[in-house]
Coordinates of C-alpha atoms and ligand atoms in Angstrom, one line a residue:
X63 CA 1.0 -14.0 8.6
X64 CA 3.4 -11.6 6.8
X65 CA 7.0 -11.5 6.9
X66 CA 8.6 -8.0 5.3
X67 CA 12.5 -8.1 4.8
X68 CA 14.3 -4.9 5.7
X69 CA 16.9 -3.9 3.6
X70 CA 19.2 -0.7 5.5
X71 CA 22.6 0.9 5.6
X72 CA 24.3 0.9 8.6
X73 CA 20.8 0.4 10.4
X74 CA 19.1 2.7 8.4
X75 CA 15.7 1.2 7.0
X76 CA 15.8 2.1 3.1
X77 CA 12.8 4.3 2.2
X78 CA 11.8 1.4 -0.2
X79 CA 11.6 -1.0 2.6
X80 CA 9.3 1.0 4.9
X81 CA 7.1 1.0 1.6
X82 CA 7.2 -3.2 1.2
X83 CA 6.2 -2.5 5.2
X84 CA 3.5 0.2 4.4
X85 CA 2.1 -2.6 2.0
X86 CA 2.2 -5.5 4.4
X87 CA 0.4 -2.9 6.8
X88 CA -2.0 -2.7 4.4
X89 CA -2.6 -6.1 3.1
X90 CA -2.5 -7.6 7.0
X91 CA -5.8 -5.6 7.7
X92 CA -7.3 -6.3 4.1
X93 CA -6.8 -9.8 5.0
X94 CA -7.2 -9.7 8.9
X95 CA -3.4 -11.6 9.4
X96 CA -0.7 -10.4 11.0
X97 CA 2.6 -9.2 9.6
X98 CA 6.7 -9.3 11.2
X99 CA 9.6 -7.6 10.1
X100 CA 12.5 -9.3 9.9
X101 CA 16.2 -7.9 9.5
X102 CA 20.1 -9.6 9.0
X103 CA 22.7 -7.8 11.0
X104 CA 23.2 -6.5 14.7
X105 CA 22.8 -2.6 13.7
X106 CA 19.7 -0.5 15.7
X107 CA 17.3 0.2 13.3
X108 CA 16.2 3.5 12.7
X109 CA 13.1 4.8 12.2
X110 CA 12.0 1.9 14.6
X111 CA 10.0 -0.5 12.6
X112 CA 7.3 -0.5 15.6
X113 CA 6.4 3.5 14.1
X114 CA 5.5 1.7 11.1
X115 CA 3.2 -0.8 12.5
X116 CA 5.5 -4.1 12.9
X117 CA 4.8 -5.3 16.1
X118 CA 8.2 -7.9 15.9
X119 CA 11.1 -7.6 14.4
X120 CA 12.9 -10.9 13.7
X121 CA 16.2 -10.3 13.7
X122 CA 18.7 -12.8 12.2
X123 CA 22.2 -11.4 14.0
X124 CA 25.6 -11.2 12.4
X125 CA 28.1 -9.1 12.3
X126 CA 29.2 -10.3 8.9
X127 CA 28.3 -8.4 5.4
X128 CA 26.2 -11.3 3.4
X129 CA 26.8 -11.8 -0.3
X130 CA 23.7 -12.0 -2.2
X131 CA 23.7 -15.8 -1.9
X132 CA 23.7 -15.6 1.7
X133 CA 20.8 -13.5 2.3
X134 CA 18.8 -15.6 0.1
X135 CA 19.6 -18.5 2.1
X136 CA 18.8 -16.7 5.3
X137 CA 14.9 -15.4 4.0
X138 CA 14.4 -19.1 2.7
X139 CA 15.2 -20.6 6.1
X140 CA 12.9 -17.9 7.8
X141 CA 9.7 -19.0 5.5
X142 CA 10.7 -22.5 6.1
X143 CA 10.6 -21.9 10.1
X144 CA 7.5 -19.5 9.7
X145 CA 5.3 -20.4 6.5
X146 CA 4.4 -17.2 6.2
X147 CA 1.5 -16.7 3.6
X148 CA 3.3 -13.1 2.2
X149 CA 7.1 -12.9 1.9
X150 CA 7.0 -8.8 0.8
X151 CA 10.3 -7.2 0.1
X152 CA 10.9 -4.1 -1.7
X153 CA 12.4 -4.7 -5.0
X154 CA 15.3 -3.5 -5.0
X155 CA 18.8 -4.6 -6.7
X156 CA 19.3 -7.0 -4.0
X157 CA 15.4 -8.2 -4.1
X158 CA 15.3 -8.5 -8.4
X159 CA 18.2 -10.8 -8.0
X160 CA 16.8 -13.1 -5.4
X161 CA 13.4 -12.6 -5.0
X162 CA 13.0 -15.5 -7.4
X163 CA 15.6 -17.6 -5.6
X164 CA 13.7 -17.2 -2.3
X165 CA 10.4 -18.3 -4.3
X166 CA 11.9 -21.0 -6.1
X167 CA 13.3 -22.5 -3.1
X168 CA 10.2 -22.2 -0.6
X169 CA 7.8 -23.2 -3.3
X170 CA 6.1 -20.0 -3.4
X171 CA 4.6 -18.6 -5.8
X172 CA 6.2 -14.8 -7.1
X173 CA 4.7 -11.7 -7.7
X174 CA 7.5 -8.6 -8.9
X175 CA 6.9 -5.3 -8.9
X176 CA 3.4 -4.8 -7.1
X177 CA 2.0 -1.4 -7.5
X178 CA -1.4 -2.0 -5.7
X179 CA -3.4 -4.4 -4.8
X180 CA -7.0 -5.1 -4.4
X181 CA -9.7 -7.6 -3.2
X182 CA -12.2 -9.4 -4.6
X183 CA -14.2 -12.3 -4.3
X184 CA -12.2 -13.6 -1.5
X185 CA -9.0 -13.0 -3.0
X186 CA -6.3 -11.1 -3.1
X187 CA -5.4 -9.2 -6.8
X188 CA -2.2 -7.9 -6.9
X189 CA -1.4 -5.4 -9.6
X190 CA 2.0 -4.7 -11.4
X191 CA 3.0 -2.8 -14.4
X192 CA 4.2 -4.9 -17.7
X193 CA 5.7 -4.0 -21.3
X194 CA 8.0 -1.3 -19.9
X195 CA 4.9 0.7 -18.5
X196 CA 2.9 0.7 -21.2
X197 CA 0.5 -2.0 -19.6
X198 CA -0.6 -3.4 -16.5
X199 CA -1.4 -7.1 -15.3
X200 CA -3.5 -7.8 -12.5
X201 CA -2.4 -11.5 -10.9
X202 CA -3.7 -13.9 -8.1
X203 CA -1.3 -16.0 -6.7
X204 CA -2.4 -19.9 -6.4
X205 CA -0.2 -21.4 -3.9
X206 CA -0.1 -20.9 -0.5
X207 CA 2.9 -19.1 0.0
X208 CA 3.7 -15.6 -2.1
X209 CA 7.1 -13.8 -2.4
X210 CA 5.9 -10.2 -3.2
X211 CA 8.4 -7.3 -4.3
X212 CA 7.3 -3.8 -4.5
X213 CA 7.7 -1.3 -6.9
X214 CA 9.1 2.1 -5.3
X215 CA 6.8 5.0 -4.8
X216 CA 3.3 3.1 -5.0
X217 CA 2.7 3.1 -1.1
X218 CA 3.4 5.6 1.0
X219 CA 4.8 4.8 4.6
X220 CA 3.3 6.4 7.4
X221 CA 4.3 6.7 11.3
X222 CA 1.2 4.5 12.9
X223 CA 2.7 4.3 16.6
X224 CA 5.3 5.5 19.0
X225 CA 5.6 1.4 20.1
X226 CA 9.0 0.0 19.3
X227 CA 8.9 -4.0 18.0
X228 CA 9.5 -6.4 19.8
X229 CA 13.0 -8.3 18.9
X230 CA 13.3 -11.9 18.2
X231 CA 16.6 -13.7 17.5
X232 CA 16.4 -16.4 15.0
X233 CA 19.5 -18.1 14.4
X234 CA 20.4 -20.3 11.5
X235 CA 23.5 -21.7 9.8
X236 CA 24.9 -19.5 7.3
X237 CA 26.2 -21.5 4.2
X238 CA 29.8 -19.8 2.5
X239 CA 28.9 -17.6 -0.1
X240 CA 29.2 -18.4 -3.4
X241 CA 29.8 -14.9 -4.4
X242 CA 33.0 -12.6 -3.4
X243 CA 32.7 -8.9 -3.2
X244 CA 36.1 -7.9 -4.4
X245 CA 35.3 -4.1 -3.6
X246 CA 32.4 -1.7 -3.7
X247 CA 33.1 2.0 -4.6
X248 CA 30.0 4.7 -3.3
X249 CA 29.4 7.6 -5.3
X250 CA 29.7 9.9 -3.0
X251 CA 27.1 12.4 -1.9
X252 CA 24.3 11.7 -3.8
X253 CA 21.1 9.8 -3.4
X254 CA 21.3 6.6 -5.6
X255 CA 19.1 7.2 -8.5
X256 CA 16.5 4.6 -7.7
X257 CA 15.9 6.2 -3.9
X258 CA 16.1 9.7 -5.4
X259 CA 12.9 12.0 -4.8
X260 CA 13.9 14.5 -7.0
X261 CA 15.9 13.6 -10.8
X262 CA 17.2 16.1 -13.0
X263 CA 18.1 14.8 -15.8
X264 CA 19.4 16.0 -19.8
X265 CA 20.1 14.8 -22.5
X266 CA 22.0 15.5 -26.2
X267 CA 20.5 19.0 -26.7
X268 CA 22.8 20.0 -24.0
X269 CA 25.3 19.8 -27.0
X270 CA 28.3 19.4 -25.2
X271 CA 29.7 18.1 -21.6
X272 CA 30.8 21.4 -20.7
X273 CA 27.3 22.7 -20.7
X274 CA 26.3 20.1 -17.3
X275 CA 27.4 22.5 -14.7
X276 CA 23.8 24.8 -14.9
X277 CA 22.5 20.8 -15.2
X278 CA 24.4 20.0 -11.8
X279 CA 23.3 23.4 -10.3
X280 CA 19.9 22.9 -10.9
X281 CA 20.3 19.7 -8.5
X282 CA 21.6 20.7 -6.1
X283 CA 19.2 23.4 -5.7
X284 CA 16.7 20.9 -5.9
X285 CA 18.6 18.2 -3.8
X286 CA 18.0 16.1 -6.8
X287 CA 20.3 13.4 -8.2
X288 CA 21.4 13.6 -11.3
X289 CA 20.7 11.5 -14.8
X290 CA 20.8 11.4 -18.2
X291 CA 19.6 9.7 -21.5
X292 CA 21.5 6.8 -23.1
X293 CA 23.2 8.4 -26.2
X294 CA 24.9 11.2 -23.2
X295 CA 26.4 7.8 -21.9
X296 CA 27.7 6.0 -24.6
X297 CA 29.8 9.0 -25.6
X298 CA 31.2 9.6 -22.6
X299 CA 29.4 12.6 -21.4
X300 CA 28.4 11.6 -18.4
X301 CA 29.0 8.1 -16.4
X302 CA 27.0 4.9 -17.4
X303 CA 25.3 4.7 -13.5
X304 CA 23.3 8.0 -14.6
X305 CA 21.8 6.3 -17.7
X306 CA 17.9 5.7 -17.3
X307 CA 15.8 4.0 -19.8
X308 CA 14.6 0.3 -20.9
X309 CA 18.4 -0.4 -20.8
X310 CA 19.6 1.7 -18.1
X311 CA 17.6 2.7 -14.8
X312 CA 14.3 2.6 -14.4
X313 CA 13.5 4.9 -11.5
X314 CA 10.0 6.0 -10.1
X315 CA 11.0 9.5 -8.1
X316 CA 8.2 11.8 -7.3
X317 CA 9.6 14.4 -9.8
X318 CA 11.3 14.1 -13.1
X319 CA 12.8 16.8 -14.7
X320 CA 13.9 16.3 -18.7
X321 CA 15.9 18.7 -20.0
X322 CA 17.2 18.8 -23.8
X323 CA 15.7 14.9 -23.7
X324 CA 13.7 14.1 -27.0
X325 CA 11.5 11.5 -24.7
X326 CA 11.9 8.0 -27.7
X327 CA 10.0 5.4 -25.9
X328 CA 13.1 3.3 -25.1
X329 CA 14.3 6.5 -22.5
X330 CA 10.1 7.0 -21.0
X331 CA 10.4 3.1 -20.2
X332 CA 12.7 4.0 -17.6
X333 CA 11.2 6.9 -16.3
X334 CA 7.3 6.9 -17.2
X335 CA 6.1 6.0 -13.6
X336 CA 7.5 9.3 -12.0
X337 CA 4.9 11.1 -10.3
X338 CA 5.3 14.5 -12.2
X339 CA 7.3 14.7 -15.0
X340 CA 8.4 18.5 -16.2
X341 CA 9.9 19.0 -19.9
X342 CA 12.0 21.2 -21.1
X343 CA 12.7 21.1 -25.0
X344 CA 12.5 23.6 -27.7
X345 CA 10.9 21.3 -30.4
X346 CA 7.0 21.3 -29.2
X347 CA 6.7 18.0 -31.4
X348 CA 9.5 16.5 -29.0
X349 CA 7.3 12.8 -27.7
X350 CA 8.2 13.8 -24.0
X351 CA 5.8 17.4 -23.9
X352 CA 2.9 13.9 -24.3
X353 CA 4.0 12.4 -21.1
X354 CA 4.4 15.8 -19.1
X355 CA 2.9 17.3 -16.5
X356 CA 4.4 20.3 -17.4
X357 CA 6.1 21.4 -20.0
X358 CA 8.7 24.7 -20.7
X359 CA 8.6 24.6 -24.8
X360 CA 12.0 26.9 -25.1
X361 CA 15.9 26.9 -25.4
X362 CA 16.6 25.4 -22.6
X363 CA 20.0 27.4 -22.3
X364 CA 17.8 30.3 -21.2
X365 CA 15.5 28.5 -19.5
X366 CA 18.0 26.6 -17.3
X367 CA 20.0 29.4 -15.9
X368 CA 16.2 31.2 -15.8
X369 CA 15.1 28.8 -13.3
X370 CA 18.3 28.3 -11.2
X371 CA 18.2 31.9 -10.8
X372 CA 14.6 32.1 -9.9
X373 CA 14.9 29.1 -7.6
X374 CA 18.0 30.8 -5.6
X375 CA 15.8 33.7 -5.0
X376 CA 12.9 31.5 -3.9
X377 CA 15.7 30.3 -1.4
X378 CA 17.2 33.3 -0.3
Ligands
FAD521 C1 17.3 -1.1 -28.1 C2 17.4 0.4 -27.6 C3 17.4 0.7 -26.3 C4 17.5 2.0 -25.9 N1 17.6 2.3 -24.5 C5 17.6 3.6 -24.2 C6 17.6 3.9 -22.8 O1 17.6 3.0 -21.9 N2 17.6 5.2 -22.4 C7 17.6 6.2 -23.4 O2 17.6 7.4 -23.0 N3 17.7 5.9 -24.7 C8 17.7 4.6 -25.1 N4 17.7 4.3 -26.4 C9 17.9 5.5 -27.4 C10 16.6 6.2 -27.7 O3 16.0 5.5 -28.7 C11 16.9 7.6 -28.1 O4 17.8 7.6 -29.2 C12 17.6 8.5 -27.0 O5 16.8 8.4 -25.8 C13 17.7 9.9 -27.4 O6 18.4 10.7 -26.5 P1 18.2 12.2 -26.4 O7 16.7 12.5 -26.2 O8 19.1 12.7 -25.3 O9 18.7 12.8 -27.8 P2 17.9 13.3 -29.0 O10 16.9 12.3 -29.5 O11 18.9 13.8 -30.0 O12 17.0 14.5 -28.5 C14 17.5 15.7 -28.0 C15 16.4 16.6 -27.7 O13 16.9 17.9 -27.2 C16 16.1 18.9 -27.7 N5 16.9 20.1 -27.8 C17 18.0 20.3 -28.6 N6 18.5 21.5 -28.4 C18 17.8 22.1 -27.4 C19 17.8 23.3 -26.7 N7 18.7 24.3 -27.0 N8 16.8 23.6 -25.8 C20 15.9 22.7 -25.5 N9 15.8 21.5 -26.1 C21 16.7 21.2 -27.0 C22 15.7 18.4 -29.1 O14 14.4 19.1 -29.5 C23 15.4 16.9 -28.8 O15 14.1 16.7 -28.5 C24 17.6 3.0 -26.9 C25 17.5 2.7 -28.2 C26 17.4 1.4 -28.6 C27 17.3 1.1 -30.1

């Protein structure tokens, strides 16, 4: 059996989590087993996680916001109660921080990251991607018990039923937390960065700050979020959050746009795994026209506005 942890905001499922469920669809009928969702809080879920295929939703009510510490707690005691063979969770913030506290503690082995999997000889091959993209690494787990995270973007959820899951209450003792959330401040209006379908993002040949605002209108023509390369960030340009790149985000969205953004392999080790990646850059040497799907090869200050332009017509 499969349990798949749902991670939502004010009972909305997270697009990443009906992924990790989109794999434990697929993985149940590879292997012929069942799979469960399970979920912490007393919120009605939405989409219903029967349209996705979970027949029973385990729900593990409080009305309390868990720290970090908590929820870990929580998913060990449901693999201890249930012995599932897959614990499959999207890996998010939340999930990169304990996924290998859940692992640890239920004596499972741990798989991050999963892109696809496939089978063969009897066995389950689970594939991830390793030296910031450059690589991948196929592994088998060896104990009986797996804690799988998912990379965002590799599976695609899909509506399978108009049957809602059945609920189940588990209930357990919730230890203190170890951790206090002092305050949490939402950028508002925009899609985080690694949920984002759409990224535009630039980089130093916008030359100054005060050049963003065709940047910012280009997303939200797009309904993209916003981001940028790391040198933007360290001077202040733009805020730190927006940084992608080995030592910033890494993102997967299904498009990528790079404007005025040389492409040095630190800043494609964040964003390499995008479905389609469009350049814009005026040097047709700049690294990032080798990863592109498409490319503009121009000044992008004509380009930009260009495009805007032609996109608001498109609209209109
Ligand atoms: C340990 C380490 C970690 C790092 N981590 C990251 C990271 O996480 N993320 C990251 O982004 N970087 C990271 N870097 C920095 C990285 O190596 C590059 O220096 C950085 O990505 C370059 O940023 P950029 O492309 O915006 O600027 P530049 O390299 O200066 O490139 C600007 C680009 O804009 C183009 N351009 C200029 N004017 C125009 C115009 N008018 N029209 C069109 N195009 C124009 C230029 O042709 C050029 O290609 C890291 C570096 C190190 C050493």
């Amino acid at each position: 059996m499969i349990i798949v942890f749902l991670e939502h905001k004010a009972g909305q499922i997270k697009k990443l989590s009906l992924e990790a469920l989109e794999m434990a669809h697929q993985l149940a009928s590879t292997e012929g087993i069942s799979y469960k969702a399970m979920v912490i809080g007393n919120e009605v879920l939405s989409p219903n996680p029967g349209n996705y295929g979970a027949k029973e939703l385990i729900r593990i009510a409080t009305n309390e916001k868990l720290s970090s510490d908590q929820i870990a707690s929580v998913c060990f005691n449901v693999v201890q109660s249930l012995q599932p063979k897959y614990f499959i969770a999207g890996l998010s913030t939340l999930m990169k921080g304990i996924g290998g506290q859940i692992a640890i503690k239920t004596q499972s082995s741990l798989i991050s990251g999963v892109s696809a999997f496939r089978r063969d000889s009897g066995k389950s091959i689970f594939k991830k991607s390793v030296f910031s993209g450059k690589a991948f690494a196929e592994l088998s787990p060896i104990s009986d018990k797996t804690v799988l995270t998912v990379m965002a973007n590799c599976f695609n959820s899909t509506i399978k039923s108009e049957e809602l899951a059945t609920e189940n209450t588990m209930t357990f003792g919730i230890p203190s937390a170890k951790i206090q959330s002092i305050e949490t401040r939402l950028i508002q209006g925009k899609t985080p960065l690694t949920e984002a379908a759409v990224v535009v993002s630039a980089g130093r040949g916008l030359k100054d700050p005060s050049n963003w605002g065709m940047i910012e209108e280009l997303a939200d023509l797009l309904g993209a979020t916003t981001a940028c390369s790391r040198p933007v960030a360290d001077v202040g340009w733009r805020p730190h959050h927006e940084h992608v790149g080995q030592t910033g985000i890494a993102i997967r969205p299904n498009v990528y746009i790079a404007i005025g953004i040389s492409g040095a392999i630190q800043h494609l080790a964040g964003v390499n795994n995008s479905r389609k990646i469009l350049v814009i850059n005026k040097d047709p040497e700049a690294p990032f026209f080798k990863a592109a799907d498409y490319g503009v090869c121009g000044d992008l200050f004509e380009v930009v506005p260009k495009l805007n332009q032609a996109i608001k017509k498109l609209k209109n």
